[in-house]
Amino acid sequence: MTTSQQQLPEGARYCADTFNGAIASAALSAAWEIGLLDELDQRRRLDIAEFAEQRDAHPHTVRAILIALSSRRIVSLDPERETAETDVGFDDAFRARAFFYWLTRGCGELLTTLPVKVVNSLRQGGFVRRDARAISVACRNITQTFFDPPLRDMIDSLELGTVADLGCGGGERLLMLAALKPEARLIGVDMSTSAITVAREAVREAGVQDRVTLTQDDFVTMGPRPEYAKVDTVTCFLMGHDLWPRQDCVRTLRRLRTVFPNVRNLILGDTCRSTGLDGPEHPLFTLGFETVHSVMGQLLPTIDEWSTAIEEGGWRIADRHLLDVPAFSFIDRLTPA
């Protein structure tokens, strides 16, 4: 009997699954980046050689990626026909693909050099390096998939005049808000020149440049501007934990009242530190999110710590939506206290 035919003991099976899961995570991330996941999502089946030829891809590497995905039943392979098709785990994996991309593409170097990050004498200067572009791509997909649907429900009944989106990135949320609220004017704010450039092109292509203004500014240090005085609603997603520690967060929340003197709503979405979990109970993303930020020396706040900081910062929670995925995530609509 070959090793593949043997029933592994429980401990060996556990170790094999852990090892194979790490490979499958990297394979899932790569499959998204090279278009393999999208191809399977649209067609549900593909010919390996045909895909490799169309994408000028190395066929043996494409096959290796698919084999890794088959180990988690994301795809199934027909070795005789050299084809792959979606399996029982595909739809869930496709929906969660950005989390794997964030982990392996965005934070891969941090994780592979983790032993070095433990040594205090080596934690100097830019000792943490992450792929900013990959993290931006991942966070954009995570926001669109998991945060935007409840955000749309939250603001559907609100009357919006002028909305400022802090950390607007490539402008995706601006375009969503422009479509949802055709009467609203929008201001996209980001500290990145490249993000503003990408957002400007997206706004132009969507034909909403008459309603959308883009401004380069830093969320943490921004001050009043004439255009900010018209803002009645501010949105900010997946950036709030960067405002901590607590005293900095409270200071920024108070400053926003000065920067936007006529604001009626601050809609804040973020992921918090978990509470009450035992090791094996960690859901998707939580363990990676908390491990990476611990290495970076950034303590994430819990939902309760957020609540008290919001109150001390001069706001009250008018509406709160808790997300199942990512776990320990929220969308709060805040109003001035």
mmCIF file of C-alpha atoms in Angstrom:
data_model
loop_
_atom_site.group_PDB
_atom_site.id
_atom_site.type_symbol
_atom_site.label_atom_id
_atom_site.label_comp_id
_atom_site.label_asym_id
_atom_site.label_seq_id
_atom_site.Cartn_x
_atom_site.Cartn_y
_atom_site.Cartn_z
ATOM 1 C CA MET A 1 0.000 0.000 0.000
ATOM 2 C CA THR A 2 1.381 3.431 -0.959
ATOM 3 C CA THR A 3 1.545 6.349 1.463
ATOM 4 C CA SER A 4 -1.281 8.119 -0.390
ATOM 5 C CA GLN A 5 -3.545 5.115 0.175
ATOM 6 C CA GLN A 6 -2.825 4.820 3.876
ATOM 7 C CA GLN A 7 -5.135 6.230 6.520
ATOM 8 C CA LEU A 8 -2.938 8.687 8.389
ATOM 9 C CA PRO A 9 -3.061 8.756 12.192
ATOM 10 C CA GLU A 10 -4.964 11.733 13.603
ATOM 11 C CA GLY A 11 -1.838 13.684 14.559
ATOM 12 C CA ALA A 12 -0.178 13.131 11.190
ATOM 13 C CA ARG A 13 -3.377 14.089 9.357
ATOM 14 C CA TYR A 14 -3.603 17.281 11.411
ATOM 15 C CA CYS A 15 -0.013 18.228 10.538
ATOM 16 C CA ALA A 16 -0.535 17.387 6.873
ATOM 17 C CA ASP A 17 -3.672 19.517 6.718
ATOM 18 C CA THR A 18 -1.892 22.429 8.386
ATOM 19 C CA PHE A 19 1.034 22.198 5.980
ATOM 20 C CA ASN A 20 -1.168 21.746 2.928
ATOM 21 C CA GLY A 21 -3.392 24.602 4.009
ATOM 22 C CA ALA A 22 -0.401 26.949 3.966
ATOM 23 C CA ILE A 23 0.406 25.913 0.393
ATOM 24 C CA ALA A 24 -3.236 26.206 -0.626
ATOM 25 C CA SER A 25 -3.395 29.738 0.827
ATOM 26 C CA ALA A 26 -0.509 30.838 -1.381
ATOM 27 C CA ALA A 27 -2.027 29.010 -4.354
ATOM 28 C CA LEU A 28 -5.400 30.691 -3.848
ATOM 29 C CA SER A 29 -3.731 34.096 -3.731
ATOM 30 C CA ALA A 30 -1.771 33.374 -6.908
ATOM 31 C CA ALA A 31 -4.824 31.937 -8.667
ATOM 32 C CA TRP A 32 -6.692 35.195 -8.105
ATOM 33 C CA GLU A 33 -3.829 37.375 -9.325
ATOM 34 C CA ILE A 34 -3.297 35.432 -12.569
ATOM 35 C CA GLY A 35 -7.012 35.318 -13.386
ATOM 36 C CA LEU A 36 -7.457 31.612 -12.708
ATOM 37 C CA LEU A 37 -10.144 32.079 -10.062
ATOM 38 C CA ASP A 38 -12.155 34.473 -12.212
ATOM 39 C CA GLU A 39 -11.974 32.063 -15.131
ATOM 40 C CA LEU A 40 -13.302 29.229 -12.964
ATOM 41 C CA ASP A 41 -15.971 31.467 -11.454
ATOM 42 C CA GLN A 42 -17.275 32.355 -14.906
ATOM 43 C CA ARG A 43 -16.913 28.995 -16.670
ATOM 44 C CA ARG A 44 -16.766 26.533 -13.719
ATOM 45 C CA ARG A 45 -14.316 24.424 -15.713
ATOM 46 C CA LEU A 46 -11.093 25.026 -17.618
ATOM 47 C CA ASP A 47 -8.512 23.272 -19.745
ATOM 48 C CA ILE A 48 -5.107 23.684 -18.109
ATOM 49 C CA ALA A 49 -3.073 23.816 -21.324
ATOM 50 C CA GLU A 50 -5.520 26.216 -22.956
ATOM 51 C CA PHE A 51 -5.482 28.568 -19.969
ATOM 52 C CA ALA A 52 -1.670 28.489 -19.807
ATOM 53 C CA GLU A 53 -1.359 29.284 -23.512
ATOM 54 C CA GLN A 54 -3.855 32.152 -23.377
ATOM 55 C CA ARG A 55 -2.130 33.745 -20.367
ATOM 56 C CA ASP A 56 1.447 32.949 -21.460
ATOM 57 C CA ALA A 57 1.719 30.993 -18.198
ATOM 58 C CA HIS A 58 3.986 28.102 -17.284
ATOM 59 C CA PRO A 59 1.648 25.068 -17.524
ATOM 60 C CA HIS A 60 3.398 23.021 -14.829
ATOM 61 C CA THR A 61 3.084 25.908 -12.362
ATOM 62 C CA VAL A 62 -0.590 26.370 -13.234
ATOM 63 C CA ARG A 63 -1.106 22.660 -12.630
ATOM 64 C CA ALA A 64 0.760 22.849 -9.300
ATOM 65 C CA ILE A 65 -1.507 25.711 -8.188
ATOM 66 C CA LEU A 66 -4.583 23.682 -9.085
ATOM 67 C CA ILE A 67 -3.277 20.604 -7.266
ATOM 68 C CA ALA A 68 -2.785 22.712 -4.141
ATOM 69 C CA LEU A 69 -6.345 24.026 -4.456
ATOM 70 C CA SER A 70 -7.644 20.497 -4.922
ATOM 71 C CA SER A 71 -6.130 19.550 -1.545
ATOM 72 C CA ARG A 72 -8.793 21.795 0.047
ATOM 73 C CA ARG A 73 -11.544 20.755 -2.405
ATOM 74 C CA ILE A 74 -11.639 24.202 -3.958
ATOM 75 C CA VAL A 75 -11.242 22.535 -7.352
ATOM 76 C CA SER A 76 -11.211 18.968 -8.609
ATOM 77 C CA LEU A 77 -8.851 17.708 -11.294
ATOM 78 C CA ASP A 78 -9.248 15.266 -14.138
ATOM 79 C CA PRO A 79 -5.629 14.149 -14.716
ATOM 80 C CA GLU A 80 -6.454 12.269 -17.899
ATOM 81 C CA ARG A 81 -8.131 15.216 -19.602
ATOM 82 C CA GLU A 82 -5.884 17.820 -17.938
ATOM 83 C CA THR A 83 -8.896 19.827 -16.843
ATOM 84 C CA ALA A 84 -10.052 21.419 -13.592
ATOM 85 C CA GLU A 85 -13.517 22.308 -12.374
ATOM 86 C CA THR A 86 -14.961 23.938 -9.306
ATOM 87 C CA ASP A 87 -15.500 21.773 -6.240
ATOM 88 C CA VAL A 88 -17.583 22.150 -3.076
ATOM 89 C CA GLY A 89 -15.256 24.712 -1.509
ATOM 90 C CA PHE A 90 -14.892 26.985 -4.512
ATOM 91 C CA ASP A 91 -17.661 29.516 -3.961
ATOM 92 C CA ASP A 92 -16.702 30.209 -0.351
ATOM 93 C CA ALA A 93 -13.008 30.425 -1.269
ATOM 94 C CA PHE A 94 -13.756 32.757 -4.176
ATOM 95 C CA ARG A 95 -15.758 35.082 -1.947
ATOM 96 C CA ALA A 96 -12.954 35.098 0.654
ATOM 97 C CA ARG A 97 -10.090 35.333 -1.855
ATOM 98 C CA ALA A 98 -8.968 38.793 -0.778
ATOM 99 C CA PHE A 99 -8.208 37.608 2.759
ATOM 100 C CA PHE A 100 -5.733 35.061 1.384
ATOM 101 C CA TYR A 101 -4.244 37.685 -0.923
ATOM 102 C CA TRP A 102 -3.835 40.077 2.012
ATOM 103 C CA LEU A 103 -2.088 37.350 3.993
ATOM 104 C CA THR A 104 0.270 35.757 1.475
ATOM 105 C CA ARG A 105 0.862 38.545 -1.057
ATOM 106 C CA GLY A 106 0.489 41.553 1.191
ATOM 107 C CA CYS A 107 2.126 40.214 4.360
ATOM 108 C CA GLY A 108 4.173 37.302 3.026
ATOM 109 C CA GLU A 109 7.587 38.790 3.736
ATOM 110 C CA LEU A 110 6.599 39.733 7.273
ATOM 111 C CA LEU A 111 5.470 36.180 7.988
ATOM 112 C CA THR A 112 8.444 34.408 6.411
ATOM 113 C CA THR A 113 10.840 36.574 8.456
ATOM 114 C CA LEU A 114 8.833 36.244 11.666
ATOM 115 C CA PRO A 115 11.719 34.823 13.753
ATOM 116 C CA VAL A 116 13.726 37.995 13.136
ATOM 117 C CA LYS A 117 10.841 40.184 14.251
ATOM 118 C CA VAL A 118 11.020 38.665 17.740
ATOM 119 C CA VAL A 119 14.530 39.995 18.421
ATOM 120 C CA ASN A 120 14.281 43.490 19.901
ATOM 121 C CA SER A 121 17.695 44.599 18.641
ATOM 122 C CA LEU A 122 16.553 43.902 15.067
ATOM 123 C CA ARG A 123 13.268 45.778 15.384
ATOM 124 C CA GLN A 124 14.755 49.011 14.101
ATOM 125 C CA GLY A 125 13.706 51.430 11.371
ATOM 126 C CA GLY A 126 11.660 49.830 8.625
ATOM 127 C CA PHE A 127 11.874 46.328 10.034
ATOM 128 C CA VAL A 128 8.346 45.572 8.831
ATOM 129 C CA ARG A 129 7.844 45.498 5.097
ATOM 130 C CA ARG A 130 4.499 44.754 3.507
ATOM 131 C CA ASP A 131 3.336 44.977 -0.081
ATOM 132 C CA ALA A 132 1.238 48.149 0.019
ATOM 133 C CA ARG A 133 -0.249 47.601 -3.428
ATOM 134 C CA ALA A 134 -1.359 44.038 -2.625
ATOM 135 C CA ILE A 135 -2.876 45.132 0.677
ATOM 136 C CA SER A 136 -4.727 47.927 -1.117
ATOM 137 C CA VAL A 137 -6.114 45.471 -3.694
ATOM 138 C CA ALA A 138 -7.177 43.059 -0.953
ATOM 139 C CA CYS A 139 -8.794 45.720 1.237
ATOM 140 C CA ARG A 140 -10.669 47.136 -1.747
ATOM 141 C CA ASN A 141 -12.225 43.734 -2.438
ATOM 142 C CA ILE A 142 -12.929 43.083 1.254
ATOM 143 C CA THR A 143 -14.678 46.436 1.555
ATOM 144 C CA GLN A 144 -16.764 45.941 -1.576
ATOM 145 C CA THR A 145 -17.743 42.380 -0.678
ATOM 146 C CA PHE A 146 -18.371 42.576 3.061
ATOM 147 C CA PHE A 147 -18.690 46.239 4.133
ATOM 148 C CA ASP A 148 -20.453 47.948 1.223
ATOM 149 C CA PRO A 149 -23.736 45.952 1.273
ATOM 150 C CA PRO A 150 -24.591 46.854 4.909
ATOM 151 C CA LEU A 151 -23.262 50.384 4.295
ATOM 152 C CA ARG A 152 -25.762 50.796 1.458
ATOM 153 C CA ASP A 153 -28.562 49.629 3.751
ATOM 154 C CA MET A 154 -27.424 52.036 6.468
ATOM 155 C CA ILE A 155 -27.352 55.158 4.302
ATOM 156 C CA ASP A 156 -30.279 54.327 2.050
ATOM 157 C CA SER A 157 -32.728 56.295 4.189
ATOM 158 C CA LEU A 158 -30.327 59.160 4.989
ATOM 159 C CA GLU A 159 -30.512 62.523 3.273
ATOM 160 C CA LEU A 160 -27.000 63.312 2.076
ATOM 161 C CA GLY A 161 -25.835 66.703 0.874
ATOM 162 C CA THR A 162 -22.049 66.528 0.699
ATOM 163 C CA VAL A 163 -20.110 63.403 1.684
ATOM 164 C CA ALA A 164 -16.373 63.219 2.397
ATOM 165 C CA ASP A 165 -14.819 59.749 2.054
ATOM 166 C CA LEU A 166 -11.590 59.596 4.069
ATOM 167 C CA GLY A 167 -9.040 57.205 2.590
ATOM 168 C CA CYS A 168 -10.929 57.076 -0.705
ATOM 169 C CA GLY A 169 -8.225 55.008 -2.449
ATOM 170 C CA GLY A 170 -9.095 54.369 -6.077
ATOM 171 C CA GLY A 171 -12.563 55.879 -5.687
ATOM 172 C CA GLU A 172 -14.703 52.738 -5.572
ATOM 173 C CA ARG A 173 -16.800 53.885 -2.600
ATOM 174 C CA LEU A 174 -17.204 57.335 -4.141
ATOM 175 C CA LEU A 175 -18.682 55.759 -7.264
ATOM 176 C CA MET A 176 -20.948 53.517 -5.205
ATOM 177 C CA LEU A 177 -22.225 56.513 -3.238
ATOM 178 C CA ALA A 178 -22.628 58.568 -6.405
ATOM 179 C CA ALA A 179 -24.848 55.859 -7.905
ATOM 180 C CA LEU A 180 -26.804 55.318 -4.681
ATOM 181 C CA LYS A 181 -27.344 59.009 -3.932
ATOM 182 C CA PRO A 182 -27.525 60.940 -7.214
ATOM 183 C CA GLU A 183 -28.408 64.131 -5.355
ATOM 184 C CA ALA A 184 -25.216 64.083 -3.232
ATOM 185 C CA ARG A 185 -21.926 65.806 -3.891
ATOM 186 C CA LEU A 186 -18.796 63.896 -2.893
ATOM 187 C CA ILE A 187 -15.265 64.693 -1.774
ATOM 188 C CA GLY A 188 -12.635 61.955 -1.903
ATOM 189 C CA VAL A 189 -9.733 62.450 0.500
ATOM 190 C CA ASP A 190 -6.516 60.425 0.404
ATOM 191 C CA MET A 191 -2.902 61.134 1.325
ATOM 192 C CA SER A 192 -1.553 59.091 -1.607
ATOM 193 C CA THR A 193 -0.838 60.884 -4.873
ATOM 194 C CA SER A 194 -1.168 57.647 -6.837
ATOM 195 C CA ALA A 195 -4.533 56.880 -5.211
ATOM 196 C CA ILE A 196 -5.850 60.324 -6.154
ATOM 197 C CA THR A 197 -4.638 59.795 -9.728
ATOM 198 C CA VAL A 198 -6.414 56.430 -9.979
ATOM 199 C CA ALA A 199 -9.578 57.849 -8.391
ATOM 200 C CA ARG A 200 -9.610 60.808 -10.764
ATOM 201 C CA GLU A 201 -9.513 58.496 -13.784
ATOM 202 C CA ALA A 202 -12.277 56.296 -12.317
ATOM 203 C CA VAL A 203 -14.455 59.346 -11.675
ATOM 204 C CA ARG A 204 -13.876 60.602 -15.220
ATOM 205 C CA GLU A 205 -14.737 57.217 -16.746
ATOM 206 C CA ALA A 206 -17.942 57.076 -14.677
ATOM 207 C CA GLY A 207 -18.914 60.555 -15.887
ATOM 208 C CA VAL A 208 -19.488 61.975 -12.387
ATOM 209 C CA GLN A 209 -16.665 64.522 -12.304
ATOM 210 C CA ASP A 210 -19.235 67.311 -11.927
ATOM 211 C CA ARG A 211 -20.257 65.851 -8.551
ATOM 212 C CA VAL A 212 -16.962 64.486 -7.201
ATOM 213 C CA THR A 213 -13.962 66.461 -5.943
ATOM 214 C CA LEU A 214 -10.664 64.811 -5.028
ATOM 215 C CA THR A 215 -8.356 66.225 -2.370
ATOM 216 C CA GLN A 216 -4.938 65.088 -1.171
ATOM 217 C CA ASP A 217 -4.898 65.316 2.608
ATOM 218 C CA ASP A 218 -3.810 63.287 5.650
ATOM 219 C CA PHE A 219 -6.620 61.926 7.796
ATOM 220 C CA VAL A 220 -4.520 62.211 10.960
ATOM 221 C CA THR A 221 -3.270 65.789 10.526
ATOM 222 C CA MET A 222 -5.936 67.344 8.277
ATOM 223 C CA GLY A 223 -7.263 70.781 9.132
ATOM 224 C CA PRO A 224 -10.286 72.840 8.076
ATOM 225 C CA ARG A 225 -10.738 73.807 4.421
ATOM 226 C CA PRO A 226 -13.528 75.832 2.791
ATOM 227 C CA GLU A 227 -14.842 72.768 0.918
ATOM 228 C CA TYR A 228 -14.986 70.749 4.160
ATOM 229 C CA ALA A 229 -17.439 73.241 5.703
ATOM 230 C CA LYS A 230 -20.170 71.941 3.364
ATOM 231 C CA VAL A 231 -19.766 68.297 4.438
ATOM 232 C CA ASP A 232 -22.663 66.771 6.369
ATOM 233 C CA THR A 233 -21.539 63.106 6.222
ATOM 234 C CA VAL A 234 -18.052 61.580 6.577
ATOM 235 C CA THR A 235 -17.202 57.965 5.766
ATOM 236 C CA CYS A 236 -14.051 56.094 6.758
ATOM 237 C CA PHE A 237 -13.407 52.365 6.328
ATOM 238 C CA LEU A 238 -10.607 50.012 7.432
ATOM 239 C CA MET A 239 -8.443 52.906 8.632
ATOM 240 C CA GLY A 240 -9.725 53.513 12.145
ATOM 241 C CA HIS A 241 -7.368 51.076 13.886
ATOM 242 C CA ASP A 242 -4.437 53.089 12.480
ATOM 243 C CA LEU A 243 -5.550 56.002 14.679
ATOM 244 C CA TRP A 244 -4.781 54.167 17.906
ATOM 245 C CA PRO A 245 -3.422 54.215 20.668
ATOM 246 C CA ARG A 246 -6.477 55.513 22.451
ATOM 247 C CA GLN A 247 -5.392 59.093 23.123
ATOM 248 C CA ASP A 248 -4.537 59.582 19.443
ATOM 249 C CA CYS A 249 -7.875 58.132 18.371
ATOM 250 C CA VAL A 250 -9.823 60.377 20.722
ATOM 251 C CA ARG A 251 -7.838 63.403 19.543
ATOM 252 C CA THR A 252 -8.579 62.627 15.891
ATOM 253 C CA LEU A 253 -12.274 62.044 16.545
ATOM 254 C CA ARG A 254 -12.459 65.434 18.248
ATOM 255 C CA ARG A 255 -10.525 67.091 15.427
ATOM 256 C CA LEU A 256 -13.027 65.827 12.877
ATOM 257 C CA ARG A 257 -15.681 67.977 14.577
ATOM 258 C CA THR A 258 -13.494 71.006 13.819
ATOM 259 C CA VAL A 259 -12.448 69.958 10.327
ATOM 260 C CA PHE A 260 -16.081 69.278 9.347
ATOM 261 C CA PRO A 261 -18.029 71.842 11.407
ATOM 262 C CA ASN A 262 -21.423 70.959 9.887
ATOM 263 C CA VAL A 263 -21.094 67.168 9.982
ATOM 264 C CA ARG A 264 -24.223 65.260 10.998
ATOM 265 C CA ASN A 265 -22.991 61.694 10.427
ATOM 266 C CA LEU A 266 -19.636 59.964 10.737
ATOM 267 C CA ILE A 267 -19.868 56.443 9.299
ATOM 268 C CA LEU A 268 -16.952 54.358 10.510
ATOM 269 C CA GLY A 269 -16.200 50.765 9.520
ATOM 270 C CA ASP A 270 -13.354 48.693 10.910
ATOM 271 C CA THR A 271 -12.183 45.349 12.299
ATOM 272 C CA CYS A 272 -11.461 44.990 16.023
ATOM 273 C CA ARG A 273 -9.358 42.762 18.244
ATOM 274 C CA SER A 274 -11.085 39.507 19.119
ATOM 275 C CA THR A 275 -12.295 38.683 22.616
ATOM 276 C CA GLY A 276 -13.225 35.407 24.273
ATOM 277 C CA LEU A 277 -11.622 33.079 21.713
ATOM 278 C CA ASP A 278 -9.712 29.889 22.369
ATOM 279 C CA GLY A 279 -6.966 28.948 19.919
ATOM 280 C CA PRO A 280 -8.881 26.575 17.625
ATOM 281 C CA GLU A 281 -11.911 28.912 17.538
ATOM 282 C CA HIS A 282 -10.316 31.691 15.492
ATOM 283 C CA PRO A 283 -12.421 32.451 12.403
ATOM 284 C CA LEU A 284 -11.152 33.441 8.977
ATOM 285 C CA PHE A 285 -8.813 36.475 8.947
ATOM 286 C CA THR A 286 -8.814 37.178 12.704
ATOM 287 C CA LEU A 287 -5.618 35.297 13.541
ATOM 288 C CA GLY A 288 -3.699 36.757 10.601
ATOM 289 C CA PHE A 289 -4.948 40.304 11.206
ATOM 290 C CA GLU A 290 -3.998 40.229 14.881
ATOM 291 C CA THR A 291 -0.655 38.466 14.363
ATOM 292 C CA VAL A 292 0.500 40.957 11.730
ATOM 293 C CA HIS A 293 -0.463 43.969 13.816
ATOM 294 C CA SER A 294 1.168 42.496 16.927
ATOM 295 C CA VAL A 295 4.433 42.123 15.001
ATOM 296 C CA MET A 296 4.078 45.728 13.845
ATOM 297 C CA GLY A 297 3.713 46.806 17.466
ATOM 298 C CA GLN A 298 0.179 48.075 16.908
ATOM 299 C CA LEU A 299 -2.357 47.036 19.534
ATOM 300 C CA LEU A 300 -5.803 46.711 18.008
ATOM 301 C CA PRO A 301 -8.777 48.003 20.009
ATOM 302 C CA THR A 302 -11.729 45.812 20.962
ATOM 303 C CA ILE A 303 -15.282 46.827 20.111
ATOM 304 C CA ASP A 304 -15.795 47.974 23.717
ATOM 305 C CA GLU A 305 -12.648 50.099 23.601
ATOM 306 C CA TRP A 306 -13.917 51.649 20.386
ATOM 307 C CA SER A 307 -17.251 52.455 22.034
ATOM 308 C CA THR A 308 -15.700 54.327 24.943
ATOM 309 C CA ALA A 309 -13.241 56.180 22.684
ATOM 310 C CA ILE A 310 -16.118 57.272 20.439
ATOM 311 C CA GLU A 311 -17.956 58.679 23.442
ATOM 312 C CA GLU A 312 -14.853 60.464 24.750
ATOM 313 C CA GLY A 313 -14.194 61.803 21.250
ATOM 314 C CA GLY A 314 -17.469 63.699 21.250
ATOM 315 C CA TRP A 315 -19.723 61.319 19.321
ATOM 316 C CA ARG A 316 -22.562 58.959 20.061
ATOM 317 C CA ILE A 317 -23.463 55.700 18.313
ATOM 318 C CA ALA A 318 -26.754 56.229 16.487
ATOM 319 C CA ASP A 319 -26.644 52.946 14.574
ATOM 320 C CA ARG A 320 -24.336 49.916 14.728
ATOM 321 C CA HIS A 321 -24.083 46.959 12.350
ATOM 322 C CA LEU A 322 -21.895 43.994 13.351
ATOM 323 C CA LEU A 323 -20.431 41.872 10.554
ATOM 324 C CA ASP A 324 -20.077 38.104 10.581
ATOM 325 C CA VAL A 325 -17.179 38.329 8.086
ATOM 326 C CA PRO A 326 -14.665 39.653 8.905
ATOM 327 C CA ALA A 327 -15.456 38.614 12.457
ATOM 328 C CA PHE A 328 -15.284 41.328 15.140
ATOM 329 C CA SER A 329 -15.998 44.002 12.526
ATOM 330 C CA PHE A 330 -18.515 46.825 12.706
ATOM 331 C CA ILE A 331 -20.079 49.716 10.831
ATOM 332 C CA ASP A 332 -21.102 52.577 13.123
ATOM 333 C CA ARG A 333 -23.104 55.633 12.217
ATOM 334 C CA LEU A 334 -22.024 58.289 14.666
ATOM 335 C CA THR A 335 -23.639 61.643 15.347
ATOM 336 C CA PRO A 336 -22.172 64.590 17.284
ATOM 337 C CA ALA A 337 -22.818 64.223 20.996
#
